[in-house]
mmCIF file of C-alpha atoms and ligand atoms in Angstrom:
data_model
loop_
_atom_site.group_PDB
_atom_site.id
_atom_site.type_symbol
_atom_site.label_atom_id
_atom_site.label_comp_id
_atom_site.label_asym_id
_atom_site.label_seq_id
_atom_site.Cartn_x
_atom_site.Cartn_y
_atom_site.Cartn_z
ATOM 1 C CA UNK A 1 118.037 22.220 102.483
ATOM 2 C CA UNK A 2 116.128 25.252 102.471
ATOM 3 C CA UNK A 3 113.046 26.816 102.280
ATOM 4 C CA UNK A 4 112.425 30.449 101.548
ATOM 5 C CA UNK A 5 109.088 31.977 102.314
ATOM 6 C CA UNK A 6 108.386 35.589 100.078
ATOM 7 C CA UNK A 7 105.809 37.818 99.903
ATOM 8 C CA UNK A 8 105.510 39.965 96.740
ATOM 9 C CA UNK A 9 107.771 43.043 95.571
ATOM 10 C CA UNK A 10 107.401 46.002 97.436
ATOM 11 C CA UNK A 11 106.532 44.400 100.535
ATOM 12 C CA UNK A 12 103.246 45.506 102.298
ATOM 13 C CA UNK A 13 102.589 44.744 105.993
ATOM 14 C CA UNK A 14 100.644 41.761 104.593
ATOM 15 C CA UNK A 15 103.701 40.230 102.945
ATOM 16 C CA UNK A 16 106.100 40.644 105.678
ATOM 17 C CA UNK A 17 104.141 39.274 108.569
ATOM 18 C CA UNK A 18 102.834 36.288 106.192
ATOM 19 C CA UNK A 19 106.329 35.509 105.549
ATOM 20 C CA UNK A 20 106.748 35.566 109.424
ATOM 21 C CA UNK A 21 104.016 33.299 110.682
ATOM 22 C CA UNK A 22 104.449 31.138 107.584
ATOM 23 C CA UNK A 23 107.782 30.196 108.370
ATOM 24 C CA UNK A 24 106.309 29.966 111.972
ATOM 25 C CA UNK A 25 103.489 27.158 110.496
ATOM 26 C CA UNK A 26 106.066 25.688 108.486
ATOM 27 C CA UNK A 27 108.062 24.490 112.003
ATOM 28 C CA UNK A 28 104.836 23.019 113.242
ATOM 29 C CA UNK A 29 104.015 21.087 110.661
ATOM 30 C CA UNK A 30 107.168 19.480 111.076
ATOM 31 C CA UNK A 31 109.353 20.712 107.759
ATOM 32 C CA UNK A 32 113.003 20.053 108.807
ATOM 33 C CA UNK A 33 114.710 22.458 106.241
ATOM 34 C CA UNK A 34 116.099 25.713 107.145
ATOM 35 C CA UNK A 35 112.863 27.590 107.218
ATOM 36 C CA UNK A 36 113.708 31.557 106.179
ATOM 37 C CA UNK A 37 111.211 34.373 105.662
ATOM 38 C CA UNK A 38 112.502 36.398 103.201
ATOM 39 C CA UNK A 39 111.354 39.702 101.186
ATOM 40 C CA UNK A 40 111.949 41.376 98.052
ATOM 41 C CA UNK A 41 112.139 44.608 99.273
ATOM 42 C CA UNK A 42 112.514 47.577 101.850
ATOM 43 C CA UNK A 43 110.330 48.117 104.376
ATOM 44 C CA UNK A 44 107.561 50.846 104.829
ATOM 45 C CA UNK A 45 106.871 52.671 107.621
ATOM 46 C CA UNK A 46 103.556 51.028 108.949
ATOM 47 C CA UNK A 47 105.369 47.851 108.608
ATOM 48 C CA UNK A 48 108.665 49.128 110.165
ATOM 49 C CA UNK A 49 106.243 50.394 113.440
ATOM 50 C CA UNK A 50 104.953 46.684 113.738
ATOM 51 C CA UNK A 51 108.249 45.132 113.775
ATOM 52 C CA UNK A 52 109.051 47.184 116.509
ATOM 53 C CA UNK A 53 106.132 46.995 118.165
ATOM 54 C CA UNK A 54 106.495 43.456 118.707
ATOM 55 C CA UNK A 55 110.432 43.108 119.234
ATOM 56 C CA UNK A 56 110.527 40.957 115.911
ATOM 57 C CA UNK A 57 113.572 40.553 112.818
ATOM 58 C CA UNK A 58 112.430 41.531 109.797
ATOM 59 C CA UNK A 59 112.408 38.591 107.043
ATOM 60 C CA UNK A 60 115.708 38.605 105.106
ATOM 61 C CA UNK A 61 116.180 41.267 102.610
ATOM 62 C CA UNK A 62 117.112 39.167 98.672
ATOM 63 C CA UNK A 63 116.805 39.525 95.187
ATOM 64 C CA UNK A 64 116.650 35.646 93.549
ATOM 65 C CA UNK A 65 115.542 32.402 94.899
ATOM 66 C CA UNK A 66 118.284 30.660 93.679
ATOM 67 C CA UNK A 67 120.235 29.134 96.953
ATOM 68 C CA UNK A 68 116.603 27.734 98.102
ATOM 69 C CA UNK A 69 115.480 23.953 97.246
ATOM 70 C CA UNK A 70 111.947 25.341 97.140
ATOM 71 C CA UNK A 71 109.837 28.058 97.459
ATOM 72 C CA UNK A 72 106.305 29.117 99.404
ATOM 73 C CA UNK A 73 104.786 32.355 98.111
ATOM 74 C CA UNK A 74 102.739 34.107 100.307
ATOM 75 C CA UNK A 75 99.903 37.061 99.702
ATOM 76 C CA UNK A 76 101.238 36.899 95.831
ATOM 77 C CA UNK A 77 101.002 34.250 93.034
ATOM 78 C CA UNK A 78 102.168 36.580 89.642
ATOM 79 C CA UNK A 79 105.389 36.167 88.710
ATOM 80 C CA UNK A 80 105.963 39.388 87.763
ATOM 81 C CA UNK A 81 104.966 40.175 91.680
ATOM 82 C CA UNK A 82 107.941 38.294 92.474
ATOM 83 C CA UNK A 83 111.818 36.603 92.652
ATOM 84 C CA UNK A 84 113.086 37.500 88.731
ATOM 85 C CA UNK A 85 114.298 34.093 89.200
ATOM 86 C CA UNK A 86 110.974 32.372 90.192
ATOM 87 C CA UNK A 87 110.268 30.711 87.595
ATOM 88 C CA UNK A 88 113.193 28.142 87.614
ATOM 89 C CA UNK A 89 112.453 27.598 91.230
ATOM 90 C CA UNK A 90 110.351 25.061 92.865
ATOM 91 C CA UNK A 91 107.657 26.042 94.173
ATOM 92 C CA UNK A 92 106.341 24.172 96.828
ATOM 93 C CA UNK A 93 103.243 26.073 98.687
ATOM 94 C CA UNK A 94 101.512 29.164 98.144
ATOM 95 C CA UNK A 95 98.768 31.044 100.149
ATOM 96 C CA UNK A 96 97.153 34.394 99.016
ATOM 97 C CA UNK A 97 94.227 36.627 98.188
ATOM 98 C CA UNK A 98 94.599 37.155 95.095
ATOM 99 C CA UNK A 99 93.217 36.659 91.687
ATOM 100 C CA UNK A 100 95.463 33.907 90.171
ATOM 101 C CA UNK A 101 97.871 35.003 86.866
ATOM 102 C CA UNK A 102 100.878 34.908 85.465
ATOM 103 C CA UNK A 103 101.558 31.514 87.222
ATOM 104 C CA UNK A 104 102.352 27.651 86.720
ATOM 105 C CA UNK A 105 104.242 25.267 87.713
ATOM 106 C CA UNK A 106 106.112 22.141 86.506
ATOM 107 C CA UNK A 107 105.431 20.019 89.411
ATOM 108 C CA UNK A 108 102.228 19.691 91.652
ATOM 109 C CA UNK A 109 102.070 21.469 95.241
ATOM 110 C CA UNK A 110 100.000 23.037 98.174
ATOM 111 C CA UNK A 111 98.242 25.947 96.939
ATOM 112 C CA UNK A 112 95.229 27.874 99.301
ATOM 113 C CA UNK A 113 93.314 30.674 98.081
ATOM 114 C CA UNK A 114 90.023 32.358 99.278
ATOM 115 C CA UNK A 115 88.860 35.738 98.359
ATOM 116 C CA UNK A 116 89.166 37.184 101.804
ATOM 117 C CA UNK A 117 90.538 40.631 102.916
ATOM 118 C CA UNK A 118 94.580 39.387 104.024
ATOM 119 C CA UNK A 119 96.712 36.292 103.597
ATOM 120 C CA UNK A 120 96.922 36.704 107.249
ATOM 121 C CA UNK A 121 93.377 35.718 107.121
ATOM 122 C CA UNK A 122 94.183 32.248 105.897
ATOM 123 C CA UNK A 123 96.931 31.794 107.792
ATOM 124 C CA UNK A 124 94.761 32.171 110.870
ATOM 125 C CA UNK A 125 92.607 29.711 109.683
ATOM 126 C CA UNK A 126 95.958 27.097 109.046
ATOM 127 C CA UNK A 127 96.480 27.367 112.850
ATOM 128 C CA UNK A 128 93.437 26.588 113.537
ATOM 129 C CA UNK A 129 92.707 23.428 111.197
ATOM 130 C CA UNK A 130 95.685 22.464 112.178
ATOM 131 C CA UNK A 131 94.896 22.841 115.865
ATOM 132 C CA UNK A 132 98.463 24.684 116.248
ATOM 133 C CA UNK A 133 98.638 27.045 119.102
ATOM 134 C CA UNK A 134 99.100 31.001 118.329
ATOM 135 C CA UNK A 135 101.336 32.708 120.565
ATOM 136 C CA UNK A 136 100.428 36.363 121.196
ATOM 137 C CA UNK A 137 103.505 37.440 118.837
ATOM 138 C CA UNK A 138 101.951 36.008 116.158
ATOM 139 C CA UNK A 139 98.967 37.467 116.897
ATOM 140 C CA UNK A 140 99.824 40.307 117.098
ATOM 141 C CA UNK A 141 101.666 40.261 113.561
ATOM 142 C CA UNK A 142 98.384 38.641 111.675
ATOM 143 C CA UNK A 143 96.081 41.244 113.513
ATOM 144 C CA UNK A 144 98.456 44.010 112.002
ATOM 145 C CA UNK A 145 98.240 42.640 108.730
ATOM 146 C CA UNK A 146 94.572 42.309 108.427
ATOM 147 C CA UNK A 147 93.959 45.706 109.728
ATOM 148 C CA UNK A 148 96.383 47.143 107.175
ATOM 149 C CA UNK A 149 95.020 45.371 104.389
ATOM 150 C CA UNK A 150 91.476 45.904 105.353
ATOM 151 C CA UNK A 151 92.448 50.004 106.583
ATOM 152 C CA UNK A 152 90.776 48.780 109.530
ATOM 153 C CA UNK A 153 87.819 46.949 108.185
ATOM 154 C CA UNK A 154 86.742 49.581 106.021
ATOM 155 C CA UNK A 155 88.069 48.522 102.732
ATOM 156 C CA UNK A 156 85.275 46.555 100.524
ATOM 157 C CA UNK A 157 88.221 43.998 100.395
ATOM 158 C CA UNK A 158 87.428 43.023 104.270
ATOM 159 C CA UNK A 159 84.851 39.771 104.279
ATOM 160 C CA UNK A 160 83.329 38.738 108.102
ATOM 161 C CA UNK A 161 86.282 35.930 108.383
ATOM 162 C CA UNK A 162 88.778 38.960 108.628
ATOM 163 C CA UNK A 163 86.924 40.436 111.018
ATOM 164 C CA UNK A 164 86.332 37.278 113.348
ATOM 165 C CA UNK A 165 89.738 36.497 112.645
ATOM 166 C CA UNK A 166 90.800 40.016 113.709
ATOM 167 C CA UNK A 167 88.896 39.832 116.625
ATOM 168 C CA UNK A 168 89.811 36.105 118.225
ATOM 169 C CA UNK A 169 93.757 37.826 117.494
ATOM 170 C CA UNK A 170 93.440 41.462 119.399
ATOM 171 C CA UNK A 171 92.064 38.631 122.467
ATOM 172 C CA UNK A 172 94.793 36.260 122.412
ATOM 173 C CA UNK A 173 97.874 39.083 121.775
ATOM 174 C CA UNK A 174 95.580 41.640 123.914
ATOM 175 C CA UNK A 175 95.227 44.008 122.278
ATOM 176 C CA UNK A 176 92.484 46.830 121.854
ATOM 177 C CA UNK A 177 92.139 46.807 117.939
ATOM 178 C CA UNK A 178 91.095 50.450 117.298
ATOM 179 C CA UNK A 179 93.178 52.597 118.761
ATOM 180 C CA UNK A 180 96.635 50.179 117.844
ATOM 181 C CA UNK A 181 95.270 49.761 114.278
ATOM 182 C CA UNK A 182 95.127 54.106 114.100
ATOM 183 C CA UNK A 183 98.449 54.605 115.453
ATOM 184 C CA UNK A 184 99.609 51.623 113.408
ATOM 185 C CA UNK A 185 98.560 52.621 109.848
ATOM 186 C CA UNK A 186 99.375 56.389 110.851
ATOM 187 C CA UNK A 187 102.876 55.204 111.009
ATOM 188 C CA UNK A 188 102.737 54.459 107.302
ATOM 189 C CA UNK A 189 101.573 57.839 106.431
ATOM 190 C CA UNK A 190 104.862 59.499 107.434
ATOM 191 C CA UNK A 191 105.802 59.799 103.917
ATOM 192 C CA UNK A 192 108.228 63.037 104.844
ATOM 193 C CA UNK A 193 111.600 61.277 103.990
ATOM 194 C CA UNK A 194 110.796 59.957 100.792
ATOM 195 C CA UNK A 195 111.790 61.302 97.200
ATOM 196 C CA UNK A 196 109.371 61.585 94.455
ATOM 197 C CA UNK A 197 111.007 58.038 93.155
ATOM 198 C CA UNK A 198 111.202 56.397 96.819
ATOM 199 C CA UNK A 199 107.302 57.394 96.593
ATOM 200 C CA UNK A 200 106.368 55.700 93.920
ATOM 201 C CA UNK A 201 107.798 52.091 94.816
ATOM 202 C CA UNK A 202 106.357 51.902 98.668
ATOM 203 C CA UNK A 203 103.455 50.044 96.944
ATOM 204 C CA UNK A 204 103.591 49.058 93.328
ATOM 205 C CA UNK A 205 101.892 46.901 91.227
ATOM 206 C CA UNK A 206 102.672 46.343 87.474
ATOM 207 C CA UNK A 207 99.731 44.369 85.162
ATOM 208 C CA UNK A 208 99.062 43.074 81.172
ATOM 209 C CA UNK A 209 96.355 43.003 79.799
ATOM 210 C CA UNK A 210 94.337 42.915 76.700
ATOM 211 C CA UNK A 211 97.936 43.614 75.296
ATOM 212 C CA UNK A 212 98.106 46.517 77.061
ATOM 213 C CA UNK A 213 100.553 47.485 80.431
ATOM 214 C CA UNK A 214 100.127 49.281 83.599
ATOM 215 C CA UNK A 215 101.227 50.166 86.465
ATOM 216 C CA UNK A 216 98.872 51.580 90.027
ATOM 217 C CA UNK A 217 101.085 52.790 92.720
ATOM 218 C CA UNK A 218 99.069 53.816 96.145
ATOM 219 C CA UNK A 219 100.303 55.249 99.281
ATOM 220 C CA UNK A 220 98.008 55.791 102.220
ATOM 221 C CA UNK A 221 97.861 59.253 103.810
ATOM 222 C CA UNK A 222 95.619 61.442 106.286
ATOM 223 C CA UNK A 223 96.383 64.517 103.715
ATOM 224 C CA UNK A 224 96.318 64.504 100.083
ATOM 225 C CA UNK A 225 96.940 67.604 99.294
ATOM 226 C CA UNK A 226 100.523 67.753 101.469
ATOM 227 C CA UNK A 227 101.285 64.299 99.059
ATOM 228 C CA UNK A 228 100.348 66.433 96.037
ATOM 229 C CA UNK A 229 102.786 68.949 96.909
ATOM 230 C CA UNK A 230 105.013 67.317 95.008
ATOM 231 C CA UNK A 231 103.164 66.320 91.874
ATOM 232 C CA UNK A 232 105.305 67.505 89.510
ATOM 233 C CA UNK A 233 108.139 65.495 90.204
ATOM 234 C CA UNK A 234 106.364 62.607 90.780
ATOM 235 C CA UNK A 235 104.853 62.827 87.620
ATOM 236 C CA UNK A 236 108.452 63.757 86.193
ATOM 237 C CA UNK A 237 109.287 59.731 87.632
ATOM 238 C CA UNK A 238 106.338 58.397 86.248
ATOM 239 C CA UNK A 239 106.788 59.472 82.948
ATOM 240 C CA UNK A 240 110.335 58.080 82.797
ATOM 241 C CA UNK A 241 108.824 54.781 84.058
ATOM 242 C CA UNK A 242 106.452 55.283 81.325
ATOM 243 C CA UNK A 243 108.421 55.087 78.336
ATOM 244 C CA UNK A 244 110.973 52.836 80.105
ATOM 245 C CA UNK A 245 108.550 50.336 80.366
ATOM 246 C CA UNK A 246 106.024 50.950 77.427
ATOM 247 C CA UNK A 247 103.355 51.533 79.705
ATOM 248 C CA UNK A 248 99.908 52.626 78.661
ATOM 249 C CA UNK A 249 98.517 53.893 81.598
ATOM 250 C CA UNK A 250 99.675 55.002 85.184
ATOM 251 C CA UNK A 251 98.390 55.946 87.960
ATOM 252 C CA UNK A 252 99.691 56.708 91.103
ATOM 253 C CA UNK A 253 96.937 56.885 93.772
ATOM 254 C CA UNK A 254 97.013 58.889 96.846
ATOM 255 C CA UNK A 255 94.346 57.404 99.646
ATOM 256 C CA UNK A 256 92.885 59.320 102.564
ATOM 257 C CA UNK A 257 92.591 56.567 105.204
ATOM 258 C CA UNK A 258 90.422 58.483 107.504
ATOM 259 C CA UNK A 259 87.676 59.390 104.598
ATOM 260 C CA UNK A 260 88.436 56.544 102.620
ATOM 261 C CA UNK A 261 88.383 58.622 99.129
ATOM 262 C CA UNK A 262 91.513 58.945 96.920
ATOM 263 C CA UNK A 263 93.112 61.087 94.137
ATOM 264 C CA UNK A 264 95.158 59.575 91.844
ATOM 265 C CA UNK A 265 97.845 61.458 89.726
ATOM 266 C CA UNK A 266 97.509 59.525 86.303
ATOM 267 C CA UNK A 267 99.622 59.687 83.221
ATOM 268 C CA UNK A 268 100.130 57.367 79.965
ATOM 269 C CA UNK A 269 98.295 57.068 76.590
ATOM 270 C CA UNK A 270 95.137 55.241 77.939
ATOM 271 C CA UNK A 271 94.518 57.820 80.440
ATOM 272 C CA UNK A 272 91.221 58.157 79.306
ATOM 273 C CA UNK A 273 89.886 54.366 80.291
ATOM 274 C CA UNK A 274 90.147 55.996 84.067
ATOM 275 C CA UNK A 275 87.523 58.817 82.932
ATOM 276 C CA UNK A 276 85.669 56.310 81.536
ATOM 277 C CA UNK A 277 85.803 53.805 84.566
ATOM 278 C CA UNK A 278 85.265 56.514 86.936
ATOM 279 C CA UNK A 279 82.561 58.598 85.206
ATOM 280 C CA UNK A 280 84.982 61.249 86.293
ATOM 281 C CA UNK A 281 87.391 64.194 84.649
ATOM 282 C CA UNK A 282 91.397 64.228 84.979
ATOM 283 C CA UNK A 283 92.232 68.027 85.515
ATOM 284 C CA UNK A 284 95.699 68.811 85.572
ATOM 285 C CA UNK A 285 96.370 65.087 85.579
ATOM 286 C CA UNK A 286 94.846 64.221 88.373
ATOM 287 C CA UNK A 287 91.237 62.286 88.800
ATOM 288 C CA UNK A 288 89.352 62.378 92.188
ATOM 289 C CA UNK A 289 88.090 59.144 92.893
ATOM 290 C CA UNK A 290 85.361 59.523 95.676
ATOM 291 C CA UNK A 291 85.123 55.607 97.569
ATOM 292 C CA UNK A 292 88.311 53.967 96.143
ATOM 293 C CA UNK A 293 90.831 52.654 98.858
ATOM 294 C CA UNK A 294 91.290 49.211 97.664
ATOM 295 C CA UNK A 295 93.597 48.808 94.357
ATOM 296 C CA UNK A 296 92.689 44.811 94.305
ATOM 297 C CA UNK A 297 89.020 45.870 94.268
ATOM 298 C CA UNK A 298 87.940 49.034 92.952
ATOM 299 C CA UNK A 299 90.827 49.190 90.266
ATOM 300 C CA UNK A 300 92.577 46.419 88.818
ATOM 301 C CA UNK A 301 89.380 44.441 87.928
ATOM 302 C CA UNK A 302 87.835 47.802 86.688
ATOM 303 C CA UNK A 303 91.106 48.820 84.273
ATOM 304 C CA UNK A 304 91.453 45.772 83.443
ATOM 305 C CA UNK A 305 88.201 45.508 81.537
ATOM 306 C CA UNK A 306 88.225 48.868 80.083
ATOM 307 C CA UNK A 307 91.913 49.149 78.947
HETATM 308 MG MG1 MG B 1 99.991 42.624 99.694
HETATM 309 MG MG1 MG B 2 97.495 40.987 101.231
HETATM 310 MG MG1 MG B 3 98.023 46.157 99.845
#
């Protein structure tokens, strides 16, 4: 029997480590199946420098669900955030931070949510309620994620649990959080080797609604203007992702992570509900957007609405 453990598509730092310590959990608690962290996707950079960091495997690399008996999805619930497959498999647990959509079940199972700042988060808080012990491996992997999902506590995402949590994890893997968590999501803003399409899928999310479909890319940088460089053939991608998938809006946003502001290159016929949400211009296509960091925050919910 076995058990896969998956973050979403385009695996973020948060999805790969919660896959990790998951399947780390899931041996304490005593599941006897073959207990594999998986991910739908390559690595990125930041997450690449972690791995390393801390002498760990990477989950393994698939593209279905099918040879597991059941499934726990971690920092995702959406299906179209995950396996293609995932809907004919059984899903057993899942633990995220996210708004829940585009799921259901047939059968009943574990399911823990809280609007906190990293799945990471809530797995901290599984050790402890279970009174399992943290080894300073895992510590280290759930303090990476929650300062990469919370860009070091600055994103409006971050609550005060992340931040304990962060803290009680830098102690036990000893680490000093500040100047790891800068070299750490500097890593992932080595965005030299990739192509204009490689760009675009480091962090991509697709969403519906009101009828309407759209896509928000984001890569974090220290200089937007050296992404920009390349603008026109990234928009030359996005527009062939644009009438491949009968999107209405796109936007592919670009964030500083030292002045936590971003620009976002945005294309599609509803380009307009960003001016609008923004109380901003798009010149030449691309909208400054002074404050924005967090896509789950500042501009899902916002689009969302408007679109
Ligand atoms: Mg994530
Ligand atoms: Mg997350
Ligand atoms: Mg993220």
């Amino acid at each position: 029997m076995k058990t896969f453990i998956i973050g979403h598509k385009c695996p973020d730092t948060d999805s790969i480590m919660s896959a990790l310590v998951m399947a780390n959990l899931e041996k304490n608690f005593g599941n006897t199946n073959e207990i594999i962290p998986c991910r739908l996707g390559n690595l990125n950079k930041e997450t690449e420098y972690i791995l390393n960091y801390f002498n760990v495997e990477a989950p393994m690399l698939i593209d279905s669900v099918k040879d597991a008996d059941d499934v726990i999805l971690v920092d995702h619930n959406s299906f179209l955030e995950s396996a293609p497959d995932i809907a004919d498999a059984k899903i057993s647990k899942v633990i995220d931070h996210h708004r829940i959509s585009n799921f259901e079940t047939t059968e009943p199972l574990f399911y823990m949510a809280e609007p906190v700042g990293c799945t990471c988060t809530i797995l901290y808080e599984l050790y402890r309620m279970n009174n399992v012990e943290i080894d300073s491996t895992y510590a280290g992997l759930m303090l990476s994620a929650i300062i990469s999902d919370s860009l070091l506590f600055k994103s409006p995402t971050c609550t005060p649990k992340d931040i304990k949590a962060a803290e009680e994890l830098a102690n036990i893997a000893n680490i000093d959080i500040n100047s790891y968590g800068l070299d750490m999501l500097k890593a992932g803003t080595d965005l030299s080797s990739f192509s204009a399409s490689e760009l675009i899928n480091i962090d991509s999310k697709e969403f519906n609604a009101n009828g309407a479909r759209f896509q928000v890319s984001q890569v974090n940088t220290v200089d937007i203007d050296s992404v920009l460089k390349n603008k026109s053939e990234i928009e030359f991608v996005m527009n062939e992702l644009i009438s491949q998938k009968s999107l209405d809006l796109f936007m592919f946003v670009i964030t500083d992570i030292l002045n936590c502001n971003s620009k976002a290159i945005v294309l599609g016929n509803k380009s307009s509900v960003v001016e609008k949400v923004y109380n901003t211009t798009i010149d030449d296509n691309v909208a400054f957007l002074p404050g924005v960091v967090s896509r789950k925050k500042q501009i899902v919910p916002q689009i969302t609405e408007n679109i």
